[in-house]
Amino acid sequence: MAKLPYHINGKLHVSGSSRFIGDEAPLSGMLYAKFFFSPVAHARILSLNHSRAKIFPGVHAVLCAQDVPGENMIGHVIKDEPLFPESKIMYQHQPLAMVLAEDESIAEAAVGLIGLEYEELPPILEITEADERGEWYIPERKIERGDVKGAFKDCAHILEGSSFSGGQEHFYMESQRVRAIPVDHDLIHLLCATQSTMEVQEVASHVLGIPAHRIAVEVPRLGGAFGGKERAATIWGVMAALGAYLTRRPVQIILSRDEDMRATGKRHPFLSNWKIGCDAQGKIRAWDIELMCNGGAYADLSVAILERAMFHADNIYHIPNARIRGRACRTNLPPNTAFRGFGGPQGIFVIESAIEKIARILGKDPLEIRKINAYQNGDIAPYGQIIKDSGATKTLDLVAKNADYQNSLSEIRKFNKENRILKQGMGIMPVKFGISFTTAFLNQGSALIWIYIDGSVSVSTGGVEMGQELNSKVAIVVAKVLGIPFERIRVESSHTQRTGNASPTAASTGSDINGNAARIAAEKLRANLEPIAAKMLAEQGNSPDARVIFENGMVYCAGTEQPKLSFTQVVVRAHQERVALGAYGYYATPDLWFDRELGEGRPFYYYVYGAAIARVELNTLSGEHRIISTHIVHENGKSLHQEIDMGQVTGAFVQGMGWCTMEEVVADNKGRYLSANPSTYKIPGIRDIPEKLDIQLVESDSSEASVFGSKATGEPPLIYGMAVFFALQDAIRSVKPEAELRFPATPEALISALQ
Amino acid sequence: MLQTPKRSPEYRYNEISFFLNGKKQIVRLSPGISTLDFLNKKLQMYGTKCSCNEGDCGACTVVISYPRDGGIVYEAINSCLYPAAKLHGKHLITVEGLGSPEDLHPIQRALLEHHGTQCGYCTPGFVMSLFALLASIPHPDTESIMAALEGNLCRCTGYQSILNAAQELSKNFDPAGIVPAWCRKIESQLFTFKDVAQTVSATSDTLYSIEQYMKPENCQQLALLLDKHPEAVIIAGGTDIMVMVNIARRKFELLIDLSEISELKNIQVKNDGVHIGAAVTYSRIMDSGIIKSDLPELVRLCRLIASQQIRNFGTLAGNIANASPIGDSLPLLLVYDARLRLESLGATREIPLREFFLDYRKTALQKGEYIREIIIPIPPREAFIRSLKTAKRKSVDISSVASAIRIQGESVILALGGVAATPVISSVFSSSVPLMDGKAWQAVAQAVAEEFSPLSDVRGSADYRRKMIINHILQYAEEYHG
């Protein structure tokens, strides 16, 4: 097998040569931004006095709501979020004013001269309080299928519960940042750390009151994002644009880690109340669930996230009678936002908690309960989508085999009998994850390719490279279509002037959408080159009708090895013969729709399936645990690059494990985040990964896969991390069968569950 | 009324000379500027990354090389917390120096080939941590790799690919290829380094958090300086003070750095115990044969303190002077019955550590006084001495509860951190009957938990802390009784 290419920018990364926004030489005359952040979570602004800050030497401007020339609104779908609040503070650390100065230290000193008078209002921080007060961005959403009420009557067992899953800080290594550069008189060039070039451009154009073509947004790469730069980057991008527009100087914003963690939104905490009914064997007949999320001060993406949680409230289980209701609640926390999984993990957590309860109450093996309920082809999801290529049973069976499930179970029983303080447990986590933006129109993308006359190739897509190796995958696709070596291809920054109207690089769709767009553009170029190549090969004595093969930088006729042309020779000739060497590719994911009123449709192009089994050992005195092993089986179609996908699965698993075992977002009763730096907010370190991590990528031949039969890998594997949570719960229950483990399973939560 | 900051104030700049990636540099530094800011903002070298600016993520890891204990060491440090003035006479090696895209260092190549980089932002830090590791230990085992990398966070890879790269390097790579020839060439110059660091006054348009940064060369100079500037803040590593500068934006008029005072860098055994100088880093404690053999529990505990990068310049004396109620080393030092030798101009005194902590972050140190050394009596072999630390994460975390125990014949002592305003010795525990059976332990543990009123904070609730007091004691019981 040919060696797979390394990370397309890997050599730059490992030598510290890759360009990140802001980590580059300052521009002459550049101004540095520092913010006056709100000291309270909820208040009426009485006055904001920045007269002294404005005259501080070295300060060029202090900007707030009244300086906005256009609309002071950055809300996207639901337009409820101001750039700067005019009258009402809605969360702690909301930026109220921006100081622009010649030097960061001067900007910081001037921020200290700004005075704020306010009337504090009681903040709403908890989901329950917001829900009781009807603080919803939109009315309740509902998906319903079958006869839920009637079905409960026939159930042998009816169980009820409530489940809570907590927030999570993105902790992208590179904080929010942007550099805005005025170019000519009428263009602002924004180098912005965003997953969403189009949105930053669009919102900046509204805020500045100028057409979108006067704002160019470019992203060279991101130092991690995980959803945290999908919408949450917009506010900073637009502020820098405003500063550059008003001062006619370059403006740079780089948030410190603390500012970033205090001022930006996180994964949505979810609270769910549920009722589940099953027959005597544990086959689920009815499922009634209400999901509520803590959306923070403004709508942001909360409604879409709630919707995805609802779409995943079934996980891999076919439940004929289901009622799924959801309410996105407004609170006085920074607006919570997209985070890898986008509500999916939160929805799945609830049904998996219910499954665990069924197994416990019925005294059955939780693997068995999962298997008898797993989706089979032809089953219909609660929102009406027909399941076609279900990999649910297959992946569960395979992971059970890899983990030697039955033997492990008896080993654990024996171990727990023999050990008083150390207790082991096992947890299972299957996944069915829907791929596509559930807002159907976002499922489109474009690419632009230039072949230069030396045969080197430049590819631009609307996709943003943030470590997921989208650019490597795009280059693989283009290399394959054009039959040239991977190294011949350069994948450029994402830039609105080359690929406009780009959907966010999100929802795991990056390589599906952009890879397909690049494929289409490359196919056009190949179609342009083929007749030229055929002509050239005919001139060398080949049959003019022979099929032309492009392979490894060479071009030849099928069935003959000689004579060959180099790809570059063909390109040079094409240029001389005035054939286009540039092409634009556009892709829209077919056959997607969803009717929100009916709660019915086909929101996903396909599903990704997989399953994980984790085995842990808990010290019941110290509350510490180790992960003895984790086995993962992940179905990923015909992978474009197995090692990249392996990296995605591993990274997502560890991130998910962090979410449910150690990452605890703590706020005080005034809505101020106390976990606002890595000394108080712990993400997994190298000592926290499983002692044995076994990941098997399963190739599948799904009719519904994407570019060259590949499937998305970004988000689904995050959910495997929850296997560790349930393994810990299992360990706890070996001591105390009724114990409820609080989320996340920190040493404190584990110790308290044992009490 | 807010005070208008001073404009164009006067500062004292440090003029130092050092080697950067094989080349001699003579530079003027704004007072107390971190190595990271110096690299990024002054030299415009952006390979070294800022992510947290408080020593918790490792993205800014660089390697310093200097003579230590007769040899040349290569140590990883967090450049965000390491004042650049400390570089005088050292060799600073950054990711750009180690290799370029066209000519990768073997470590860089291994990370590339194992897909040990995704977004790339943490990668330079991992490269440098691995460089320090492999330059010091040719074939590190997995535990050594973990210890070297526990201070580097990666949010993308889940670490497995990085671990694979490190294991591959350890197994199959010729250690001779790790330290490049240009590094080796500098080593002899480090031994013979004679340049003198200076300070000069100048005004600035930029406002600096620190006005003056002084590095006295001996204890006499230090005492004189402190006598003249009793308000000065002393640092050894600076790993706490620099966090205050970077994050809390605290201002300091004068920082006095005692890390280069050779009298403070000794570890010696005398009649009354092991003497550890105030400038001795955790790493040196862990490497010391004396401490490994006479105070093994201290070595074990040091492994749980902070990260490799911090241990390379943080000090035990700093942990003591900082007087945090959850200072990791303090309970153990209390059960060792450590004493401190405090010095000031023309005066010296010794006090037991247990009398040093007066109140929340208040110590018995008087104006003009500094910790000269820590004296730890060597316990008899049969003494049972253990320490425990409870935190959210296994490594690089601040504890919610820390404790240490000593059982020696009839004498029992338990010290705790995180349960009161200062590290404390439990009086209930000390007066308890010899703890011979499980039941007695349980009751004593309960009583000790009731002795304290811990607070609730981001690291744990009061109830949890109380519960952990009990559980620490029960863990000691388990081990004591085997």
Short mmCIF file of C-alpha atoms in Angstrom, two decimals, chain B residues 34-258:
data_model
loop_
_atom_site.label_atom_id
_atom_site.label_comp_id
_atom_site.label_asym_id
_atom_site.label_seq_id
_atom_site.Cartn_x
_atom_site.Cartn_y
_atom_site.Cartn_z
CA SER B 34 9.15 37.25 29.98
CA THR B 35 11.19 35.16 27.59
CA LEU B 36 8.03 34.56 25.57
CA ASP B 37 7.25 38.26 25.14
CA PHE B 38 10.87 38.90 24.38
CA LEU B 39 10.83 36.27 21.61
CA ASN B 40 7.46 37.25 20.16
CA LYS B 41 7.37 40.99 20.61
CA LYS B 42 10.99 42.05 20.50
CA LEU B 43 12.68 39.49 18.28
CA GLN B 44 9.52 38.75 16.29
CA MET B 45 10.13 35.06 16.52
CA TYR B 46 6.66 33.53 16.52
CA GLY B 47 7.39 29.80 16.63
CA THR B 48 7.07 29.85 20.41
CA LYS B 49 3.36 30.20 21.15
CA CYS B 50 1.39 31.98 23.82
CA SER B 51 -1.74 30.12 24.81
CA CYS B 52 -2.39 30.53 28.55
CA ASN B 53 0.42 32.81 29.73
CA GLU B 54 0.42 31.15 33.14
CA GLY B 55 2.57 28.08 32.76
CA ASP B 56 -0.28 25.60 32.53
CA CYS B 57 -0.34 24.64 28.85
CA GLY B 58 3.25 24.31 27.65
CA ALA B 59 2.68 25.90 24.23
CA CYS B 60 5.48 28.36 25.01
CA THR B 61 8.00 25.70 26.01
CA VAL B 62 11.61 26.49 25.12
CA VAL B 63 14.82 24.84 26.22
CA ILE B 64 17.60 26.43 28.20
CA SER B 65 21.04 24.95 28.39
CA TYR B 66 23.53 25.90 31.08
CA PRO B 67 26.18 24.42 33.36
CA ARG B 68 24.77 22.65 36.39
CA ASP B 69 26.41 20.33 38.87
CA GLY B 70 29.49 19.99 36.69
CA GLY B 71 27.74 19.21 33.44
CA ILE B 72 25.59 20.93 30.87
CA VAL B 73 21.84 20.45 31.23
CA TYR B 74 19.07 20.92 28.70
CA GLU B 75 15.90 21.92 30.51
CA ALA B 76 12.43 22.70 29.21
CA ILE B 77 10.82 25.77 30.72
CA ASN B 78 7.63 27.77 30.27
CA SER B 79 8.92 30.87 28.53
CA CYS B 80 5.80 32.83 29.58
CA LEU B 81 6.88 32.68 33.23
CA TYR B 82 10.62 32.81 32.76
CA PRO B 83 11.96 36.35 33.02
CA ALA B 84 14.29 36.90 30.08
CA ALA B 85 16.84 38.47 32.42
CA LYS B 86 17.47 34.95 33.72
CA LEU B 87 18.87 34.00 30.31
CA HIS B 88 22.16 35.76 31.01
CA GLY B 89 24.94 33.26 30.40
CA LYS B 90 22.61 30.55 29.16
CA HIS B 91 21.78 29.07 25.78
CA LEU B 92 18.16 29.51 24.73
CA ILE B 93 16.96 27.01 22.14
CA THR B 94 13.64 27.49 20.38
CA VAL B 95 11.69 25.46 17.86
CA GLU B 96 12.99 27.57 14.98
CA GLY B 97 16.55 26.81 15.97
CA LEU B 98 16.01 23.09 16.15
CA GLY B 99 14.96 22.64 12.56
CA SER B 100 13.33 24.21 9.55
CA PRO B 101 10.70 22.83 7.15
CA GLU B 102 13.51 21.96 4.74
CA ASP B 103 15.71 20.43 7.39
CA LEU B 104 13.64 18.93 10.17
CA HIS B 105 15.13 17.78 13.45
CA PRO B 106 14.52 14.05 14.13
CA ILE B 107 11.95 14.97 16.80
CA GLN B 108 10.09 17.19 14.38
CA ARG B 109 10.20 14.46 11.75
CA ALA B 110 8.86 11.86 14.19
CA LEU B 111 5.93 14.08 15.11
CA LEU B 112 5.21 14.70 11.44
CA GLU B 113 5.35 11.03 10.53
CA HIS B 114 3.19 9.91 13.44
CA HIS B 115 0.57 12.57 12.74
CA GLY B 116 1.45 14.10 16.09
CA THR B 117 0.32 17.52 14.94
CA GLN B 118 -3.13 18.66 13.95
CA CYS B 119 -3.81 22.38 14.37
CA GLY B 120 -0.13 22.91 15.09
CA TYR B 121 -0.48 25.47 17.84
CA CYS B 122 0.77 23.29 20.69
CA THR B 123 3.31 21.47 18.52
CA PRO B 124 6.38 23.68 19.04
CA GLY B 125 5.95 23.21 22.79
CA PHE B 126 5.85 19.42 22.45
CA VAL B 127 8.90 19.50 20.20
CA MET B 128 10.85 21.41 22.81
CA SER B 129 9.71 19.26 25.74
CA LEU B 130 10.77 16.18 23.81
CA PHE B 131 14.07 17.80 22.95
CA ALA B 132 14.87 18.47 26.59
CA LEU B 133 13.83 14.93 27.48
CA LEU B 134 15.86 13.17 24.81
CA ALA B 135 18.87 15.44 25.33
CA SER B 136 18.86 14.34 28.99
CA ILE B 137 17.73 10.70 28.78
CA PRO B 138 18.70 8.79 25.64
CA HIS B 139 16.07 6.05 25.88
CA PRO B 140 13.30 7.29 28.14
CA ASP B 141 10.65 4.85 29.31
CA THR B 142 6.95 5.65 29.10
CA GLU B 143 6.90 7.14 32.59
CA SER B 144 9.73 9.54 31.73
CA ILE B 145 7.93 10.51 28.53
CA MET B 146 4.74 11.19 30.46
CA ALA B 147 6.63 13.26 33.03
CA ALA B 148 8.25 15.28 30.27
CA LEU B 149 4.98 15.89 28.43
CA GLU B 150 2.48 16.26 31.29
CA GLY B 151 2.99 20.03 31.14
CA ASN B 152 2.01 20.26 27.48
CA LEU B 153 -1.66 20.43 26.60
CA CYS B 154 -2.95 19.40 23.21
CA ARG B 155 -6.64 19.81 22.42
CA CYS B 156 -6.61 18.08 19.02
CA THR B 157 -4.72 14.82 18.97
CA GLY B 158 -5.70 13.12 22.20
CA TYR B 159 -1.93 12.60 22.72
CA GLN B 160 -1.73 9.04 21.38
CA SER B 161 0.09 10.01 18.19
CA ILE B 162 2.51 12.22 20.14
CA LEU B 163 3.17 9.41 22.58
CA ASN B 164 3.76 7.03 19.67
CA ALA B 165 6.27 9.47 18.17
CA ALA B 166 8.08 9.79 21.50
CA GLN B 167 8.21 6.04 22.00
CA GLU B 168 9.53 5.55 18.52
CA LEU B 169 12.27 8.13 19.14
CA SER B 170 13.15 6.48 22.41
CA LYS B 171 13.38 3.03 20.86
CA ASN B 172 14.83 3.48 17.44
CA PHE B 173 16.67 6.72 17.28
CA ASP B 174 20.36 7.28 17.84
CA PRO B 175 20.61 9.61 20.83
CA ALA B 176 23.72 11.19 19.37
CA GLY B 177 21.54 12.85 16.74
CA ILE B 178 19.36 14.66 19.26
CA VAL B 179 21.58 17.51 20.40
CA PRO B 180 22.74 19.29 17.25
CA ALA B 181 26.40 20.14 16.74
CA TRP B 182 25.73 23.86 17.04
CA CYS B 183 24.36 23.24 20.55
CA ARG B 184 27.38 21.20 21.51
CA LYS B 185 29.63 23.98 20.22
CA ILE B 186 28.12 26.46 22.66
CA GLU B 187 28.56 24.17 25.68
CA SER B 188 32.23 25.05 26.29
CA GLN B 189 31.43 28.75 26.02
CA LEU B 190 28.77 28.34 28.69
CA PHE B 191 31.38 26.97 31.10
CA THR B 192 33.73 29.88 30.50
CA PHE B 193 31.11 32.58 30.24
CA LYS B 194 32.41 35.79 31.82
CA ASP B 195 30.16 38.64 30.56
CA VAL B 196 28.62 40.82 33.23
CA ALA B 197 24.96 41.76 33.19
CA GLN B 198 24.14 45.40 33.75
CA THR B 199 21.18 47.64 34.29
CA VAL B 200 20.52 51.06 32.74
CA SER B 201 17.80 53.64 33.28
CA ALA B 202 15.67 55.00 30.47
CA THR B 203 12.17 56.30 29.91
CA SER B 204 9.58 54.46 27.87
CA ASP B 205 6.27 55.10 26.12
CA THR B 206 5.23 51.57 26.88
CA LEU B 207 3.98 51.00 30.42
CA TYR B 208 5.65 48.04 32.09
CA SER B 209 4.29 46.09 35.02
CA ILE B 210 7.70 45.78 36.63
CA GLU B 211 9.87 48.85 37.13
CA GLN B 212 13.11 47.18 38.14
CA TYR B 213 14.43 43.64 38.02
CA MET B 214 17.61 43.01 39.99
CA LYS B 215 19.78 39.91 40.11
CA PRO B 216 22.23 40.11 43.00
CA GLU B 217 25.27 37.84 42.69
CA ASN B 218 25.77 36.90 46.32
CA CYS B 219 23.99 36.90 49.65
CA GLN B 220 25.76 40.06 50.78
CA GLN B 221 24.43 42.00 47.79
CA LEU B 222 21.02 40.49 48.34
CA ALA B 223 20.92 41.54 51.99
CA LEU B 224 22.08 45.05 51.12
CA LEU B 225 19.44 45.38 48.42
CA LEU B 226 16.72 44.17 50.73
CA ASP B 227 17.89 46.51 53.40
CA LYS B 228 17.64 49.42 51.00
CA HIS B 229 14.37 48.27 49.41
CA PRO B 230 12.42 46.49 52.12
CA GLU B 231 9.28 46.54 49.92
CA ALA B 232 10.96 44.60 47.12
CA VAL B 233 9.49 41.26 46.18
CA ILE B 234 11.89 38.32 46.10
CA ILE B 235 11.65 35.66 43.46
CA ALA B 236 13.65 32.54 42.87
CA GLY B 237 11.98 30.87 39.89
CA GLY B 238 9.28 33.48 39.62
CA THR B 239 6.65 30.90 38.71
CA ASP B 240 4.06 32.48 41.01
CA ILE B 241 4.93 36.16 40.71
CA MET B 242 5.00 36.03 36.91
CA VAL B 243 1.47 34.60 36.90
CA MET B 244 0.40 37.62 38.93
CA VAL B 245 2.09 39.89 36.41
CA ASN B 246 0.68 38.12 33.35
CA ILE B 247 -2.83 37.34 34.53
CA ALA B 248 -3.77 39.53 37.48
CA ARG B 249 -1.82 42.39 35.85
CA ARG B 250 -0.15 43.16 39.15
CA LYS B 251 2.49 45.91 39.20
CA PHE B 252 5.80 45.56 40.99
CA GLU B 253 8.32 48.30 41.68
CA LEU B 254 11.21 45.96 42.26
CA LEU B 255 11.69 42.25 41.85
CA ILE B 256 14.84 40.73 43.27
CA ASP B 257 15.82 37.46 41.64
CA LEU B 258 18.03 35.26 43.80
#
